[in-house]
XYZ file of C-alpha atoms in Angstrom:
370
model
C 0.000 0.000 0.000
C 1.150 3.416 -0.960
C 1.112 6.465 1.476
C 2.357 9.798 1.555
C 4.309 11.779 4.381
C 5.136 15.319 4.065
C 7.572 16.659 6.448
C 9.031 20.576 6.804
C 12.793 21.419 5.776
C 15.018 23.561 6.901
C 18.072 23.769 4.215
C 20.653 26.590 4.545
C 21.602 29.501 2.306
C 23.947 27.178 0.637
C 21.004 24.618 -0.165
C 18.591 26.737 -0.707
C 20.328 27.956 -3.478
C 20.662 23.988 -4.282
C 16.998 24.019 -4.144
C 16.792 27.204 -6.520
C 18.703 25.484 -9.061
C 17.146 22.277 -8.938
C 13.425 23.921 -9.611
C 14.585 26.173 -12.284
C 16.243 23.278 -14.068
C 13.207 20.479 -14.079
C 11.476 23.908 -14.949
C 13.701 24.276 -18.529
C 13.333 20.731 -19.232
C 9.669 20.226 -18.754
C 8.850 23.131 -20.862
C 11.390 22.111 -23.505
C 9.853 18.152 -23.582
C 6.431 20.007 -24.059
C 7.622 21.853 -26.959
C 8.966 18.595 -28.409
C 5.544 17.062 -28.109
C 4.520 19.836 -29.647
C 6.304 20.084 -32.661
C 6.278 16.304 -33.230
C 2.807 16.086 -33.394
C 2.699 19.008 -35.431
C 4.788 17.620 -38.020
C 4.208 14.291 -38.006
C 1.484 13.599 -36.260
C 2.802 11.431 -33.700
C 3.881 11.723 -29.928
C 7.064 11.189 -28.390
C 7.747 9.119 -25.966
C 9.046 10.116 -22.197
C 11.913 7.402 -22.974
C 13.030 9.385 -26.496
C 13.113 12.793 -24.227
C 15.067 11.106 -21.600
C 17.909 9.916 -23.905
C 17.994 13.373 -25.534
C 18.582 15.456 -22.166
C 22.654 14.923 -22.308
C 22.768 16.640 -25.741
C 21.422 19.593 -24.250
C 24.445 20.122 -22.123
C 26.648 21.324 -24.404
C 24.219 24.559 -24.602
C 23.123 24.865 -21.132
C 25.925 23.197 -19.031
C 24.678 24.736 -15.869
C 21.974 21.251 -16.205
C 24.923 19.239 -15.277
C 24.872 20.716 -11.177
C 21.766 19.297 -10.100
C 20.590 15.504 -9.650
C 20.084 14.121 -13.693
C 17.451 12.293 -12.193
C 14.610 14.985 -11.126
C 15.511 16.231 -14.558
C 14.182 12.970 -15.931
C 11.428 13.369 -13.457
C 9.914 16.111 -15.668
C 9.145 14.323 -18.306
C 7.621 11.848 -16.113
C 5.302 14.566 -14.839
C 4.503 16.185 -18.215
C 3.262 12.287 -18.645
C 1.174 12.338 -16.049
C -0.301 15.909 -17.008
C -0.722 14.630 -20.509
C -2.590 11.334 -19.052
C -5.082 13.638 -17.052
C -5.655 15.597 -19.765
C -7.154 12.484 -22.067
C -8.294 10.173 -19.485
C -9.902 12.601 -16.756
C -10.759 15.460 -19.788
C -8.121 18.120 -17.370
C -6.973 21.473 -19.244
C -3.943 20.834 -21.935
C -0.438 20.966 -19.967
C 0.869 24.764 -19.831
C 4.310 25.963 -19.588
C 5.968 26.433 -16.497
C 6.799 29.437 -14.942
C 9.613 30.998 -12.901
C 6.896 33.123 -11.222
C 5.211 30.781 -10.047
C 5.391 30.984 -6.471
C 4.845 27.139 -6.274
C 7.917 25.001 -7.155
C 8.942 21.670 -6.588
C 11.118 18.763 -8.095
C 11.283 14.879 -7.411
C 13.692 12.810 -6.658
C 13.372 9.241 -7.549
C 15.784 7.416 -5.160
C 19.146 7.485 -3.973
C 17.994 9.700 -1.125
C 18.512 8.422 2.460
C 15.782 9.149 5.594
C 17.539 9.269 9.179
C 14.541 9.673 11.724
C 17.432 9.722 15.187
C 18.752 13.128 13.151
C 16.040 14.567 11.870
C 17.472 14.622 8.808
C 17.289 13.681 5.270
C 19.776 13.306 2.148
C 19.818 14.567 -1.248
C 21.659 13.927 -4.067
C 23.996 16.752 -4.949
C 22.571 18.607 -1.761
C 23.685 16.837 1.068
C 22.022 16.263 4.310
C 18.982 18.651 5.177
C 17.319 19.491 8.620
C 14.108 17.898 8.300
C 11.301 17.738 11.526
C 10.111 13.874 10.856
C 7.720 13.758 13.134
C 6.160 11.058 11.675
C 8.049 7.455 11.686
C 7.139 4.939 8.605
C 8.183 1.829 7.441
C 8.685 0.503 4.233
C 10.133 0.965 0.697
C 11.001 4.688 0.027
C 9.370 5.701 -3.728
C 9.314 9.096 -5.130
C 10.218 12.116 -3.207
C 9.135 15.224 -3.914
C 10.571 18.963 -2.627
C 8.223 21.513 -2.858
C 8.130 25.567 -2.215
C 4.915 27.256 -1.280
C 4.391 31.087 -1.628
C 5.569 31.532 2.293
C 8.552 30.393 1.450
C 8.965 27.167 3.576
C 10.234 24.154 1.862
C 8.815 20.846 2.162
C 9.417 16.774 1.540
C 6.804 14.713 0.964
C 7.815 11.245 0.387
C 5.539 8.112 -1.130
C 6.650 4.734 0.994
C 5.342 1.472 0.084
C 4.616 -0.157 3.402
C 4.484 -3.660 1.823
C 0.794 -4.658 2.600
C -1.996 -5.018 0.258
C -5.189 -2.923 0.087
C -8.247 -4.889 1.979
C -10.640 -6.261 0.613
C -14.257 -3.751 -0.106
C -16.568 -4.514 2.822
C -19.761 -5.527 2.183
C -22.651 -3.017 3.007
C -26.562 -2.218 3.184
C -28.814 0.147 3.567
C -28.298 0.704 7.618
C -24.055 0.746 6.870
C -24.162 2.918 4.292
C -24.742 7.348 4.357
C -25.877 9.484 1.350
C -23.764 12.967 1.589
C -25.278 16.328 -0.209
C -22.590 18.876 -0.271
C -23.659 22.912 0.036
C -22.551 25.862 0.883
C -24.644 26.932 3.779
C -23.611 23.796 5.601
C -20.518 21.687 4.452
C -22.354 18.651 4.407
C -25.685 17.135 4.756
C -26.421 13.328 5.377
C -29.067 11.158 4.984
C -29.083 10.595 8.429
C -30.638 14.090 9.310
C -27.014 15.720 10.246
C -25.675 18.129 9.089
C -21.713 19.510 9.061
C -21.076 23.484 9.240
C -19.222 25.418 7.024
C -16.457 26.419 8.948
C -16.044 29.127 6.004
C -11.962 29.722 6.610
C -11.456 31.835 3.467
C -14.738 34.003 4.618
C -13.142 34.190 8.286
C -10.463 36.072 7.144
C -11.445 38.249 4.522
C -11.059 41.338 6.502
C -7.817 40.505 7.373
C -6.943 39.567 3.350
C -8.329 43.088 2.324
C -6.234 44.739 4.761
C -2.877 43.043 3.753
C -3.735 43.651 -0.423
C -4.065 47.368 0.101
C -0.633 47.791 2.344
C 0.901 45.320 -0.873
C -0.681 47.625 -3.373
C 0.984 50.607 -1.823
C 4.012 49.046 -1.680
C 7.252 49.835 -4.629
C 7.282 47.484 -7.777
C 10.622 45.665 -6.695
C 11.243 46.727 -3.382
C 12.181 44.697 -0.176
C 8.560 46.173 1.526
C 6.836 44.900 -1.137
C 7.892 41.702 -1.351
C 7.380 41.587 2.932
C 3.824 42.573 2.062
C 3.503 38.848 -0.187
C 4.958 37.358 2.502
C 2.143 38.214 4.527
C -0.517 37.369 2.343
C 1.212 33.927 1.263
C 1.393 33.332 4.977
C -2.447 34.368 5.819
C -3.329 32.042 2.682
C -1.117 28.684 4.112
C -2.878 29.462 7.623
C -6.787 28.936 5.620
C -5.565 26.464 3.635
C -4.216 24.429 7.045
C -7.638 25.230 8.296
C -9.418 23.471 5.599
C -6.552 20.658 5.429
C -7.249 19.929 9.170
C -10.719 20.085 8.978
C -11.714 17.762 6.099
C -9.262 15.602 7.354
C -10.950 15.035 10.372
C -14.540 14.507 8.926
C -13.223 11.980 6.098
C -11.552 9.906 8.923
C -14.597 10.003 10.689
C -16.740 8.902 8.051
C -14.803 6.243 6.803
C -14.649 4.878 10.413
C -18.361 5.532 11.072
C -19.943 3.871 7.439
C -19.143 0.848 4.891
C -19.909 2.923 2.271
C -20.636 6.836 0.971
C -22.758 8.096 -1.820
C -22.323 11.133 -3.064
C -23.075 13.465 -6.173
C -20.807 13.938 -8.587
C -20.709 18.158 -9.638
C -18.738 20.144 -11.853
C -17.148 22.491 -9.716
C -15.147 23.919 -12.736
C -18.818 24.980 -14.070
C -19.640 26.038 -10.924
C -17.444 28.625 -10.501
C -18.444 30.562 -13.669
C -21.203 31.957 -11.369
C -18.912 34.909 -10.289
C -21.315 35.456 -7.039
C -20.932 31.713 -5.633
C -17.094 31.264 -7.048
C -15.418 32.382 -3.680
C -17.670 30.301 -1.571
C -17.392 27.308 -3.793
C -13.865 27.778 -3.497
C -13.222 27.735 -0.081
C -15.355 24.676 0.821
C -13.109 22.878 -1.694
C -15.551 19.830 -2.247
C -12.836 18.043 -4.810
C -10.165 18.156 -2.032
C -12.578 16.650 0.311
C -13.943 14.011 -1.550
C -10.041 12.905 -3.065
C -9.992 12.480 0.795
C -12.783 10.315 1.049
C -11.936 8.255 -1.947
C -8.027 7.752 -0.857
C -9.143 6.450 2.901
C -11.662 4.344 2.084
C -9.365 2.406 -0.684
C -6.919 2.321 3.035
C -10.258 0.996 4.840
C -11.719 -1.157 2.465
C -14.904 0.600 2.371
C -16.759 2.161 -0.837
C -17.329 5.179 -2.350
C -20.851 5.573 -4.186
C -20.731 8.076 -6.822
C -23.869 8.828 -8.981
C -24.242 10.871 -12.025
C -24.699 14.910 -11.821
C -28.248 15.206 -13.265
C -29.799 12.950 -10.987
C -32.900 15.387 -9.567
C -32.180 14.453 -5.888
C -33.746 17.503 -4.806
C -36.973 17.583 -6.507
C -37.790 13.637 -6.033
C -40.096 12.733 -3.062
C -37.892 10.422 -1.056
C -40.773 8.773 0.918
C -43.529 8.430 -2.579
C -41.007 9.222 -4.896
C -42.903 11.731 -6.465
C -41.307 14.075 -9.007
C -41.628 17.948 -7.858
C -40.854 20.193 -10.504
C -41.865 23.114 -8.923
C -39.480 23.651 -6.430
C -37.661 26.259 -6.531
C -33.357 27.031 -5.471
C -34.615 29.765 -2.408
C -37.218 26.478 -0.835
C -35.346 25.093 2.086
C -38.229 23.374 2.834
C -41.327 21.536 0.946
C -44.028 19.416 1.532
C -45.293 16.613 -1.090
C -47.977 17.265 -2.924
C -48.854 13.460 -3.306
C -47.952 12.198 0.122
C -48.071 14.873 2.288
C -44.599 14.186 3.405
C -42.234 16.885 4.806
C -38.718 17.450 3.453
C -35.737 19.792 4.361
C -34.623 20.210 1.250
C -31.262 18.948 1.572
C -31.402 15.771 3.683
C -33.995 14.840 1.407
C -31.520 15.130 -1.580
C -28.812 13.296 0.586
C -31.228 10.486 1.184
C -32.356 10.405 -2.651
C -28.425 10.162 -3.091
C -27.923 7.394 -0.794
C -31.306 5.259 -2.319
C -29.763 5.962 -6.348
C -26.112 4.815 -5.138
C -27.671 1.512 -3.687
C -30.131 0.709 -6.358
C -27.258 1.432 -8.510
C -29.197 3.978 -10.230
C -26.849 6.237 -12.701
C -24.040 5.000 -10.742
C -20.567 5.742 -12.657
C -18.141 4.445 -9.876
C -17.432 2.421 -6.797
């Protein structure tokens, strides 16, 4: 089984530098293999293969020596990850690969193997970098895979590294109607199941708008260029990691705890990307981060053995009757509440779609994945 463990680093000047170097070179050479796949498809109408790119990096030495100080293998890397964005892009329909930029204030680069993990020390090696103060507060065991060093806009530097631990994924419990929960996701309240709770929105972003206004007006007062200016970002790349640790925390909590509490999860699938073309819900939709939360759900219960229910978009969860099953076309997005005009049944309007979600997902009803 594969898991991930992200740990903070602490390099000096010297390797941060190290670091520098190491980003801005898997930077030239994924943005050079994408303009090979480019042009080769372009002429000929055929893609290249990660394995051609990889045996034409040492040729492009001899123009751009300064590729030969950092680890040949995270250059390699690149290509691997320009495969990946490229495999997302016709499998999962994601947006075309883009070129990288230097301004992009997040920056990382991977490192296959040949690195070395010493827990007593609190330390970890890279090639061509050395040893690095590292806080690994977490102990694993198992096979070290991939590791990847990453940058975020504060400025810390982090490891995350993917260990096989040797075991196999369990087997998919079985489940019925009394194991399983439906889950309606909103804005108003995080989550709403089928069992009549419902999760707040803890709304981090909205928490600390105020604050967020406050730092982009001292930042837009601030020199083009100067040291203030660049103390401002700081700021606001620090307020930013503090919400995003909010949310982190916080849907990893409820995932764990629904995985623990239920053999299996229904949910809805929705097109955030659509979503957020409506310019008056974007920043909401955007700081409950539903995709984050269910990758969550879906990554714990393959760790669990339990399922995840996922039914098709246009499913009218809301509308149906979940007692009668009546259709109710007439409801309208500002009813919280309704009352069937067949059965006489009462319905808030959202545990009613969570249970309509949960009774689709187990009758297998427009159901695109388990």
């Amino acid at each position: 089984m594969l898991k991930a463990y992200k740990y903070r680093m602490y390099p000096t000047k010297q390797q941060e530098e190290m670091f520098s170097k190491h980003f801005g070179c898997v930077r030239v050479i994924y943005n050079w293999a994408l303009e090979q796949k480019i042009k080769t498809y372009e002429q000929d109408g055929k893609a290249v293969s990660r394995f051609t790119l990889n045996k034409t990096i040492p040729t492009l030495y001899e123009d751009m020596e300064w590729l030969k100080e950092v680890n040949s293998q995270s250059l390699r890397g690149a290509t691997l990850n320009l495969d990946n964005a490229f495999t997302r892009f016709f499998r999962e329909k994601t947006g075309f690969p883009n070129f990288k930029s230097k301004k992009n204030p997040v920056q990382s680069f991977s490192v296959p193997q040949y690195y070395k993990v010493d827990f007593e020390k609190n330390k970890v090696k890279l090639p061509k970098i050395g040893w690095i103060k590292t806080i690994l507060h977490r102990h694993f065991d198992g096979k070290c895979k991939t590791a990847t060093v990453s940058k975020i806009p504060s400025g810390k530097y982090f490891i995350s590294i993917l260990v096989d631990d040797g075991k196999e994924l369990p087997d998919k419990q079985d489940f019925d109607e009394n194991s399983a929960v439906g889950i309606d996701v909103g804005i108003k309240d995080f989550a709403i199941m089928s069992n009549g709770e419902k999760i707040d929105n803890p709304r981090h972003l909205n928490n600390s708008v105020k604050r967020l206004k406050v730092l982009q007006k001292r930042l837009s007062r601030k020199q083009r260029g100067s040291k203030n200016r660049d103390k401002a970002k700081q700021q606001i790349a620090k307020l930013h990691e503090k919400i995003a640790n909010q949310r982190n925390d916080f849907q990893h909590k409820l995932t764990s705890r629904l995985i623990s509490e239920n053999q299996a999860i229904a949910l809805e699938t929705l097109t955030v990307s659509g979503m957020l073309k409506n310019h008056k819900l974007a920043q909401s939709i955007s700081d409950v981060s539903w995709s984050s939360f269910v990758t969550k759900l879906e990554y714990k219960a393959e760790w669990y053995g339990k399922s995840i229910l996922r039914i098709g978009q246009f499913e009218p969860s809301t509308k149906i009757c979940n007692v009668c099953g009546y259709h109710n076309n007439n409801i309208t997005l500002v009813e919280r509440q309704w009352q069937c005009p067949d059965c006489g049944a009462s319905h808030d309007r959202d545990v009613n779609a969570a249970i309509n979600i949960k009774k689709f997902a187990l009758n297998k009803q427009n159901l695109i994945g388990i």
